[in-house]
Amino acid sequence: MIRPPAYSDMLQNYYGELFMRLRRERQSRLAAVDSPQKARHYVSQVRQSIRDAFDLPGERTPLYARVTASEEADGVRTEAVLYEPRPCYLASALLFRPAGKVDGKLPAVLGLCGHSQNGKSSEPYRIFCRTLARAGFIVLLPDPAGQGERLQFIRTPGDRFSERCCDEHNQLGKMLGLFGDNFAFWRVWDAMRGLDYLLSRPEADSSRVGVTGNSGGGTLSTYLWALDDRLTMAAPGCYITSFHRNFDNELPVDAEQAVPRIAAAGIEMADFLIARAPSPCLVLGRGNDFFDPRGTKEAVAETGRIYELLGGRDHLAFHVEPGDHGYGPGNRRAMYRFFMDEAGIPGEVEELSAGPELFAAPDGQVNWIPGSRTLPEFLSAWCGEPVREPMPVPAFLTANGIVPPAETPDYKVLRNGHPAPGRVVSVYGVRSEGGILAFLHTCDCRPLNIVPEGEAATLLVAARDAEEELLAAALPADGSRLFTLDARGFGKSFPLTGDRDTDFFTPYGTEYFYDAAGVMLDSPLFSGRARDVLAALAVLRAAGYRSIRVIGRGVSSLFTAFGCCAGPELWESIELKEAPASMRTLVRKAIYREPQSFAPRGMLRHFDLAEVYAELAVGQKVKIR
């Protein structure tokens, strides 16, 4: 890159303002809730909005649950269990209960793991499950998909996603997103089916049912609390803060923590707690958590106000333990006391050790079991089926906000031309939309203080940095004036925020961070970049260019193609380099390495790239290579 990007905070400011606007609107709504009647109405509203956001299967298929191993120690019986949340999609779990004969019904708790690579084998989770069982509970602790005994890419040759669970989750989330699905939906359904199994046990008391978890398990505990009315008490840990705080702190979140359109619907994390007000809930935090403790306090205060209006302020508890992110012993003790009090179990309990590991699958991985299907194999099967909801490409473009500007965008002239022998780069910041500039570049022997007029132009949409690519490019053989374009997040607006990662392809990096924010805000990077292309084309047309050849390459190829589809009157020919022929082929082979922002969410629910390329070819020249 020739110089540090002058607008490296543009995406942070753009999405930050969207979060702030939603935050102000929500605070205004909350301030108006000043009576029990209004509180009940608010609870009903947020509960419905949350449930509308989660697209879950309607049918509960047979679990085919079986216990594959067991042991008894320290007065606790542990059983390893396999079951099927979806047909042939195996889940592994550990079930804990008091050893020996059980008299009467036991209160039940669903324990949900955080992002531990070894899943349910992680010691803090086994410790709290065994201790609860010793106190008189029956507890189920499942492996999340992508962790423990449920690695999803182990049958994919050469794949390394399973070496780090967050990368595996984000790869799964990225591929699911192409079908309009989301990893959160799969995780929630897994948890609900785990609860189905737990409550199917004859020892379980369905009138006393809790959920707890830490980090990613705190996320799922929070979701499940709002979504499943069978739960009567909850203790989510090290997750509750606010979407606004996470974004403002430039904190990337896991794939299941970026629920599509959830922020755009006006929902904040506190609303997942409010959705069940005034049912008993304990919020757990750590003093130095990367999930901002200030946001945790704010969320508890907002929730407490609703609880108080509903006459249940004493049903909401809050415990913060010193230290870094994790389910530490102080939080575990607070959780034991809370669940025991709510379940009517007197006395104290001494915390047990984690005990020996126990595995559910014969070879330690459920996906080595014959007949099992991994999530990538589900996706591969979907690729071989007809599209679920056929939609014409133009209708999809409109639904995703990919439309030409209503009028020619204004632009600013940047005073940072880069001289080269006989060449000067002139740069124009095209005002694509409020808070966003797309940077148009061209070379001449002198600075050009307005976009130069002409008849024929070549617009190269940069795959990395438009200024570098302009100076490296050969002049067009047809004599047209060469322009290069940085869409948002490229070149001059490449982010130096977040983790300062400079690789578009990092599974958990800066590019993913902003795309995940866009998913939550219903303002995806892909659609915005396609609009940037349209804005630049509109500026060139206004400067007199009637013959415009467009070139997109690599990571810029698809948003260039979709943008040009939406404005066929703005260009004459298009060339797409290093563009895939089919997204279904990439998913079917599990070789989809491009960033999450590479293709639009939900595309494969409606069509594949062949339909996009066919739309481009109506009346125009198209070259794809």
XYZ file of C-alpha atoms in Angstrom:
625
model
C 0.000 0.000 0.000
C 1.494 3.346 -1.033
C 0.599 5.166 2.185
C -1.477 4.396 5.277
C -5.157 4.554 4.320
C -6.429 8.086 4.883
C -9.958 6.879 5.617
C -9.164 3.739 7.584
C -11.856 4.500 10.188
C -14.632 4.976 7.630
C -16.338 1.625 8.146
C -16.004 1.920 11.915
C -17.664 5.339 11.829
C -20.345 4.269 9.343
C -21.503 1.183 11.212
C -20.875 2.846 14.561
C -23.351 5.583 13.703
C -25.957 2.965 12.742
C -25.481 1.249 16.112
C -25.669 4.591 17.925
C -28.868 5.612 16.148
C -30.505 2.303 17.056
C -29.231 2.669 20.625
C -30.785 6.139 20.972
C -34.095 4.959 19.536
C -34.198 1.978 21.889
C -33.334 4.129 24.906
C -36.218 6.394 23.983
C -38.587 3.429 23.794
C -37.394 2.108 27.146
C -37.743 5.502 28.806
C -41.424 5.513 27.839
C -42.019 2.207 29.677
C -43.254 3.521 33.022
C -46.075 1.207 34.084
C -46.688 -2.526 34.511
C -48.973 -2.500 31.478
C -46.327 -0.872 29.278
C -43.689 -3.240 30.672
C -45.786 -6.285 29.745
C -46.284 -4.832 26.271
C -42.536 -4.234 25.855
C -41.751 -7.778 27.028
C -44.232 -9.166 24.514
C -42.793 -7.053 21.700
C -39.147 -7.980 22.224
C -39.993 -11.639 22.724
C -41.786 -11.696 19.383
C -39.017 -9.778 17.616
C -36.402 -12.212 18.925
C -38.438 -15.228 17.910
C -39.032 -13.750 14.460
C -35.258 -13.361 14.037
C -34.516 -17.079 14.561
C -35.452 -19.340 11.666
C -35.734 -22.721 13.397
C -37.011 -26.058 12.070
C -40.662 -26.715 12.801
C -40.483 -30.500 13.080
C -38.941 -32.353 15.995
C -37.610 -35.537 14.418
C -36.794 -38.643 16.523
C -33.684 -38.233 18.682
C -32.667 -41.909 18.615
C -30.786 -41.241 21.858
C -28.540 -43.914 23.326
C -26.162 -44.124 26.254
C -22.787 -45.420 25.051
C -20.713 -45.360 28.255
C -21.064 -44.608 31.959
C -19.130 -44.313 35.184
C -19.766 -43.485 38.844
C -17.491 -41.488 41.124
C -17.897 -39.037 44.028
C -21.598 -39.844 44.282
C -22.242 -38.815 40.674
C -23.243 -41.012 37.764
C -21.955 -39.776 34.383
C -23.330 -41.114 31.116
C -22.052 -40.468 27.610
C -24.932 -39.957 25.222
C -25.434 -39.778 21.460
C -28.579 -38.326 19.890
C -29.706 -36.772 16.612
C -30.873 -33.131 16.712
C -31.579 -33.567 12.974
C -31.741 -36.826 11.024
C -28.260 -38.420 10.864
C -26.695 -35.264 12.367
C -25.140 -36.606 15.550
C -24.605 -34.819 18.845
C -22.456 -36.040 21.727
C -23.152 -35.127 25.344
C -22.503 -36.032 28.944
C -25.389 -36.534 31.366
C -24.800 -36.154 35.105
C -27.101 -37.191 37.952
C -26.797 -38.416 41.531
C -25.460 -41.951 41.700
C -27.689 -44.813 42.764
C -31.449 -44.959 42.864
C -33.202 -41.614 42.428
C -36.313 -41.013 44.501
C -38.689 -38.505 42.981
C -37.925 -35.927 40.320
C -34.710 -33.963 40.004
C -34.453 -30.333 38.882
C -32.824 -30.241 35.453
C -30.082 -27.980 34.067
C -28.805 -27.719 30.505
C -25.107 -26.781 30.545
C -23.775 -25.114 27.424
C -20.069 -24.986 26.561
C -18.082 -21.953 25.547
C -15.545 -21.962 22.745
C -13.329 -24.650 24.202
C -11.729 -26.718 21.471
C -12.372 -29.890 23.488
C -16.013 -28.948 24.118
C -17.616 -30.808 27.018
C -14.232 -32.178 28.082
C -13.180 -28.733 29.248
C -12.628 -28.928 33.010
C -14.678 -25.911 34.221
C -17.786 -27.290 32.504
C -17.388 -30.826 33.855
C -16.725 -29.357 37.305
C -19.962 -27.406 37.459
C -22.015 -30.259 35.984
C -20.687 -32.838 38.448
C -21.136 -30.431 41.362
C -24.758 -29.705 40.397
C -25.413 -33.441 40.104
C -23.929 -34.014 43.565
C -26.309 -31.285 44.839
C -29.316 -33.156 43.441
C -29.708 -32.010 39.803
C -29.769 -33.883 36.534
C -27.546 -32.036 34.039
C -26.861 -32.411 30.318
C -23.655 -30.997 28.786
C -23.588 -31.314 24.967
C -20.660 -30.748 22.626
C -21.266 -27.772 20.353
C -20.880 -28.391 16.618
C -17.243 -27.890 15.695
C -15.926 -28.759 19.174
C -15.107 -31.831 21.216
C -16.444 -34.961 19.536
C -18.353 -32.995 16.869
C -15.694 -31.664 14.472
C -17.432 -31.025 11.174
C -14.561 -30.947 8.668
C -12.712 -34.121 9.616
C -13.925 -35.846 6.423
C -12.815 -32.936 4.223
C -9.322 -33.681 2.815
C -6.755 -30.985 3.492
C -9.054 -28.826 5.582
C -7.649 -27.243 8.720
C -10.712 -25.496 10.116
C -11.116 -28.032 12.877
C -7.837 -26.921 14.463
C -9.576 -23.851 15.918
C -13.264 -23.980 16.748
C -13.966 -20.289 16.075
C -12.549 -20.633 12.553
C -14.667 -23.750 11.995
C -17.764 -21.939 13.258
C -17.138 -18.988 10.971
C -16.529 -21.223 7.961
C -19.809 -23.004 8.679
C -21.573 -19.685 9.217
C -20.227 -18.295 5.959
C -21.487 -21.269 3.929
C -24.847 -21.380 5.726
C -25.297 -17.681 4.996
C -25.295 -18.350 1.250
C -28.532 -20.285 1.785
C -30.063 -17.606 4.022
C -29.344 -19.781 7.053
C -27.221 -18.967 10.092
C -25.029 -20.924 12.486
C -26.984 -19.454 15.418
C -30.095 -21.236 14.162
C -28.274 -24.582 14.135
C -26.750 -23.975 17.567
C -30.095 -23.008 19.106
C -31.837 -26.012 17.581
C -29.080 -28.297 18.907
C -29.634 -26.830 22.391
C -33.407 -27.200 22.160
C -33.064 -30.836 21.117
C -30.609 -31.366 23.988
C -33.286 -29.988 26.289
C -35.762 -32.387 24.667
C -33.500 -35.277 25.608
C -32.863 -33.996 29.124
C -36.582 -33.622 29.831
C -37.295 -37.048 28.341
C -35.333 -38.622 31.164
C -37.680 -40.029 33.805
C -35.626 -38.389 36.588
C -36.125 -34.869 35.220
C -38.636 -32.449 36.748
C -40.047 -30.332 33.923
C -41.262 -27.688 36.392
C -37.695 -26.840 37.511
C -35.485 -26.370 34.450
C -32.395 -24.186 34.211
C -29.783 -23.266 31.637
C -26.275 -21.960 32.164
C -23.145 -21.486 30.118
C -20.118 -19.295 29.662
C -18.910 -17.222 26.701
C -20.331 -19.023 23.644
C -22.345 -21.050 26.144
C -23.475 -17.786 27.715
C -24.590 -16.693 24.259
C -26.638 -19.859 23.742
C -28.016 -19.692 27.289
C -29.193 -16.145 26.590
C -30.780 -17.098 23.268
C -32.455 -20.181 24.673
C -33.795 -18.260 27.670
C -35.682 -15.936 25.318
C -36.775 -18.659 22.910
C -37.772 -21.682 25.005
C -40.514 -21.281 27.618
C -39.729 -24.654 29.190
C -36.860 -22.982 31.010
C -37.775 -21.647 34.439
C -34.383 -20.195 35.472
C -31.201 -19.085 33.737
C -27.608 -18.135 34.593
C -25.788 -16.902 31.459
C -22.129 -15.986 31.978
C -19.517 -13.845 30.212
C -21.645 -12.796 27.268
C -24.189 -10.173 28.291
C -23.027 -6.659 27.437
C -24.402 -4.821 24.394
C -24.067 -5.131 20.631
C -23.114 -1.473 20.637
C -20.279 -2.014 23.144
C -18.929 -5.019 21.222
C -18.816 -3.034 17.994
C -17.494 0.144 19.584
C -14.673 -1.900 21.145
C -13.938 -3.428 17.706
C -14.534 -6.923 19.055
C -15.101 -9.655 16.463
C -17.852 -12.079 17.472
C -18.401 -15.726 16.618
C -20.650 -16.701 13.726
C -23.609 -17.577 15.978
C -23.284 -14.219 17.752
C -24.101 -12.284 14.557
C -27.805 -13.038 14.160
C -29.105 -11.593 10.884
C -30.972 -8.261 11.247
C -31.184 -8.583 15.042
C -29.753 -5.107 15.684
C -31.761 -3.600 12.826
C -34.905 -4.908 14.563
C -34.061 -2.679 17.540
C -33.028 -5.566 19.801
C -30.140 -5.377 22.269
C -28.646 -8.112 24.428
C -30.639 -6.972 27.464
C -33.831 -7.678 25.521
C -33.047 -11.409 25.547
C -33.299 -11.203 29.338
C -36.273 -8.844 29.299
C -38.125 -11.261 27.004
C -38.616 -13.584 30.015
C -39.188 -10.957 32.714
C -39.823 -11.472 35.598
C -38.650 -15.130 35.576
C -35.604 -15.919 37.773
C -32.317 -15.000 36.110
C -28.739 -14.625 37.342
C -26.326 -12.669 35.112
C -22.673 -13.645 35.584
C -19.684 -11.509 34.587
C -15.931 -11.119 35.056
C -14.276 -7.876 36.067
C -11.793 -7.868 33.175
C -13.908 -9.567 30.543
C -13.506 -8.610 26.878
C -17.325 -8.600 26.816
C -17.362 -5.100 28.263
C -18.404 -5.181 31.962
C -19.765 -1.631 31.618
C -22.269 -2.952 29.094
C -23.091 -5.830 31.445
C -24.025 -3.366 34.183
C -26.093 -1.312 31.738
C -27.937 -4.409 30.525
C -28.691 -5.555 34.083
C -29.923 -2.065 34.996
C -32.259 -1.946 31.977
C -33.536 -5.443 32.699
C -33.951 -4.672 36.413
C -36.169 -1.712 35.660
C -38.589 -3.925 33.709
C -38.464 -6.594 36.431
C -39.259 -3.948 39.025
C -42.272 -2.673 37.074
C -43.527 -6.270 36.911
C -43.048 -6.800 40.642
C -40.138 -9.214 40.337
C -36.995 -7.183 41.013
C -35.747 -9.813 43.473
C -35.928 -12.422 40.661
C -32.991 -10.789 38.853
C -29.509 -11.295 40.313
C -26.078 -10.135 39.202
C -22.680 -11.506 40.186
C -19.311 -10.235 38.954
C -16.149 -12.190 39.729
C -12.705 -10.576 39.481
C -10.479 -11.762 36.682
C -10.450 -12.436 32.972
C -13.016 -14.088 30.707
C -14.041 -17.563 31.892
C -16.380 -19.571 34.129
C -14.361 -19.076 37.306
C -15.017 -20.630 40.727
C -16.713 -17.501 42.107
C -19.265 -17.432 39.317
C -19.783 -21.164 39.585
C -20.501 -20.841 43.319
C -22.988 -18.035 42.651
C -24.691 -20.222 40.049
C -24.921 -23.242 42.405
C -26.527 -21.102 45.103
C -28.952 -19.499 42.650
C -30.158 -22.773 41.114
C -30.372 -24.516 44.489
C -32.459 -21.679 45.927
C -34.762 -21.622 42.903
C -35.098 -25.422 42.910
C -35.766 -25.543 46.659
C -32.619 -27.479 47.537
C -31.310 -26.469 50.990
C -27.781 -26.521 52.321
C -24.372 -25.998 50.741
C -22.479 -28.011 48.172
C -18.762 -28.709 47.979
C -17.334 -28.289 44.481
C -16.078 -31.514 42.930
C -13.186 -32.070 40.559
C -13.739 -32.493 36.833
C -13.347 -36.262 37.138
C -12.055 -38.529 34.350
C -12.996 -37.821 30.737
C -15.755 -39.882 29.132
C -16.474 -40.047 25.403
C -19.673 -40.870 23.548
C -18.278 -41.936 20.164
C -16.201 -45.125 19.811
C -13.298 -43.275 18.166
C -13.801 -39.933 19.872
C -15.584 -38.290 16.923
C -19.263 -38.722 16.081
C -18.605 -38.146 12.383
C -16.527 -41.310 12.109
C -19.704 -43.252 12.924
C -21.191 -44.811 9.753
C -24.368 -43.069 8.624
C -23.577 -39.760 10.286
C -23.684 -36.531 8.272
C -21.591 -33.446 8.870
C -22.999 -29.982 8.433
C -20.839 -29.456 5.301
C -22.423 -32.622 3.907
C -25.880 -31.168 4.535
C -24.789 -28.084 2.611
C -23.353 -30.213 -0.187
C -26.687 -32.042 -0.455
C -28.536 -28.711 -0.625
C -26.259 -27.756 -3.536
C -27.599 -30.717 -5.497
C -31.247 -29.779 -4.900
C -33.371 -27.249 -6.794
C -33.326 -23.763 -5.301
C -35.819 -23.418 -2.474
C -37.351 -20.101 -3.448
C -36.648 -19.137 -7.083
C -36.352 -15.379 -7.482
C -35.385 -13.301 -10.518
C -32.013 -11.616 -10.139
C -33.463 -8.074 -10.481
C -35.928 -8.726 -7.651
C -33.081 -10.013 -5.455
C -31.026 -6.905 -6.202
C -33.846 -4.614 -5.177
C -34.583 -6.619 -2.023
C -30.925 -6.296 -1.049
C -30.686 -2.563 -1.681
C -28.503 -2.914 -4.786
C -30.006 -0.135 -6.907
C -28.496 2.728 -8.934
C -28.327 6.139 -7.238
C -31.413 8.288 -7.741
C -29.194 11.142 -8.921
C -25.554 11.602 -9.841
C -23.479 11.462 -6.636
C -21.321 14.392 -5.621
C -17.610 13.863 -5.088
C -14.702 15.503 -3.291
C -11.236 16.019 -4.807
C -8.414 14.599 -2.698
C -5.118 16.536 -2.542
C -2.922 13.492 -2.455
C -1.994 12.814 -6.054
C 0.963 10.462 -6.340
C 3.534 11.611 -8.879
C 5.317 9.066 -11.058
C 7.511 9.715 -14.105
C 5.178 11.661 -16.355
C 2.097 10.516 -14.427
C 0.048 12.091 -11.646
C -2.721 10.240 -9.828
C -5.913 12.236 -9.232
C -8.338 10.879 -6.678
C -12.046 11.609 -6.238
C -14.051 10.600 -3.184
C -17.455 9.672 -4.617
C -20.197 10.173 -2.030
C -21.844 6.810 -2.433
C -24.114 7.350 0.595
C -24.061 9.128 3.947
C -20.734 8.499 5.638
C -19.280 6.493 2.730
C -16.798 7.511 0.055
C -15.787 5.308 -2.867
C -12.426 6.425 -4.259
C -12.117 6.883 -8.016
C -8.578 7.247 -9.431
C -7.111 8.208 -12.802
C -3.676 9.195 -14.151
C -2.638 12.137 -16.276
C 0.407 14.316 -16.852
C -1.051 16.903 -14.458
C -3.470 17.008 -11.541
C -7.105 16.900 -12.650
C -9.314 18.891 -10.298
C -12.577 17.509 -11.650
C -13.410 14.112 -13.103
C -12.172 14.556 -16.676
C -14.727 14.359 -19.456
C -14.483 11.799 -22.222
C -16.302 9.252 -24.337
C -14.665 5.887 -23.538
C -13.494 4.675 -20.150
C -12.261 1.510 -18.488
C -13.254 1.141 -14.815
C -11.092 -1.347 -12.924
C -12.645 -2.207 -9.547
C -9.670 -2.846 -7.286
C -9.136 -6.194 -5.633
C -6.899 -4.579 -3.028
C -5.757 -0.985 -3.585
C -6.916 1.139 -6.525
C -3.915 3.477 -6.537
C -1.414 0.634 -6.607
C -3.394 -1.179 -9.283
C -3.692 1.985 -11.383
C 0.077 2.569 -11.406
C 0.771 -1.106 -12.133
C -1.779 -1.425 -14.943
C -1.021 -1.097 -18.630
C -3.014 1.566 -20.412
C -6.100 0.116 -22.156
C -5.344 -1.010 -25.711
C -8.558 0.597 -26.946
C -7.351 4.069 -25.940
C -10.022 4.556 -23.278
C -9.233 6.475 -20.103
C -8.394 4.157 -17.238
C -10.098 4.675 -13.879
C -9.671 2.473 -10.822
C -12.068 2.269 -7.890
C -11.687 1.530 -4.210
C -15.073 0.317 -2.952
C -15.654 0.713 0.803
C -13.074 -1.160 2.845
C -10.532 -1.280 -0.005
C -7.457 0.862 -0.560
C -7.893 4.302 0.956
C -10.616 3.088 3.327
C -8.978 -0.222 4.210
C -9.611 -0.539 7.973
C -6.770 -0.163 10.434
C -9.244 -0.783 13.221
C -10.115 -4.108 14.888
C -7.241 -6.553 14.989
C -5.260 -4.636 12.326
C -5.438 -7.727 10.155
C -4.511 -6.958 6.543
C -5.762 -10.213 5.010
C -9.277 -10.307 3.552
C -9.216 -14.087 3.964
C -8.593 -14.305 7.725
C -11.630 -16.216 9.076
C -11.918 -14.076 12.210
C -10.315 -10.843 11.060
C -11.249 -7.240 10.319
C -13.102 -7.937 7.069
C -15.236 -10.518 8.868
C -15.808 -8.100 11.767
C -17.395 -5.432 9.561
C -19.371 -7.897 7.498
C -20.771 -9.501 10.665
C -21.798 -6.039 11.896
C -23.469 -5.417 8.544
C -25.371 -8.709 8.825
C -26.753 -7.681 12.229
C -27.610 -4.193 10.979
C -29.156 -5.395 7.688
C -26.508 -3.336 5.895
C -24.076 -5.885 4.462
C -20.722 -4.931 2.997
C -21.525 -6.745 -0.234
C -24.582 -4.632 -1.058
C -22.765 -1.437 -0.089
C -19.826 -2.260 -2.348
C -22.151 -3.012 -5.251
C -23.726 0.423 -4.689
C -20.226 1.961 -4.703
C -19.669 0.527 -8.194
C -23.003 1.981 -9.321
C -22.123 5.382 -7.831
C -18.775 5.478 -9.675
C -20.429 4.474 -12.944
C -23.034 7.228 -12.500
C -20.248 9.809 -12.011
C -18.492 8.628 -15.180
C -21.714 8.747 -17.176
C -22.302 12.299 -15.977
C -18.807 13.183 -17.252
C -19.858 12.112 -20.741
C -18.547 8.550 -20.907
C -20.941 6.476 -22.971
C -18.665 3.517 -23.622
C -17.557 2.083 -20.269
C -15.765 -1.230 -19.882
C -15.897 -2.573 -16.315
C -13.332 -4.996 -14.871
C -13.730 -6.836 -11.567
C -11.122 -9.250 -10.245
C -10.934 -11.766 -7.416
C -12.644 -10.510 -4.261
C -14.160 -7.592 -6.184
C -15.577 -9.707 -9.015
C -18.978 -10.595 -7.579
C -19.999 -7.265 -6.061
C -18.925 -5.689 -9.366
C -21.115 -8.162 -11.253
C -24.146 -7.629 -9.006
C -23.733 -3.852 -9.154
C -23.564 -3.912 -12.944
C -26.655 -6.156 -13.035
C -28.567 -3.417 -11.235
C -27.480 -0.659 -13.644
C -27.152 -2.120 -17.156
C -27.649 1.320 -18.694
C -24.450 2.599 -17.051
C -21.881 0.377 -18.824
C -21.198 -1.331 -22.152
C -19.023 -4.365 -21.422
C -17.752 -6.229 -18.372
C -14.826 -8.533 -17.706
C -14.687 -10.642 -14.551
C -11.307 -12.148 -13.701
C -10.813 -14.988 -11.191
C -14.578 -15.128 -10.699
C -16.129 -18.495 -9.754
C -18.504 -20.107 -12.204
C -20.715 -21.423 -9.412
C -20.993 -20.828 -5.682
C -22.695 -24.200 -5.315
C -19.566 -25.873 -6.647
C -17.395 -24.117 -4.067
C -19.728 -25.123 -1.231
C -20.159 -28.689 -2.469
C -16.403 -29.208 -2.476
C -16.012 -27.361 0.857
C -13.364 -25.142 -0.752
C -15.101 -21.834 -0.169
C -12.088 -19.843 1.058
C -13.254 -16.360 0.098
C -14.304 -13.921 2.863
C -17.878 -13.949 4.145
C -18.423 -10.640 2.317
C -17.572 -12.214 -1.050
C -21.131 -13.181 -2.011
C -24.559 -11.967 -0.872
C -26.360 -13.691 1.959
C -29.189 -15.957 0.778
C -28.111 -16.044 -2.863
C -28.183 -19.830 -3.200
C -31.688 -19.912 -1.808
C -32.803 -18.247 -5.047
C -30.227 -18.816 -7.848
C -26.552 -19.435 -8.617
C -24.033 -17.325 -10.496
C -25.087 -18.650 -13.914
C -28.295 -16.633 -13.577
C -26.307 -13.515 -12.628
C -23.982 -13.879 -15.584
C -26.936 -14.481 -17.898
C -28.549 -11.276 -16.609
C -25.336 -9.370 -17.325
C -25.240 -10.704 -20.871
C -28.634 -9.270 -21.841
C -27.608 -6.629 -24.402
C -24.004 -6.333 -23.117
C -20.643 -7.958 -23.702
C -19.484 -10.213 -20.898
C -16.168 -11.995 -20.449
C -15.595 -14.283 -17.446
C -12.226 -15.896 -16.875
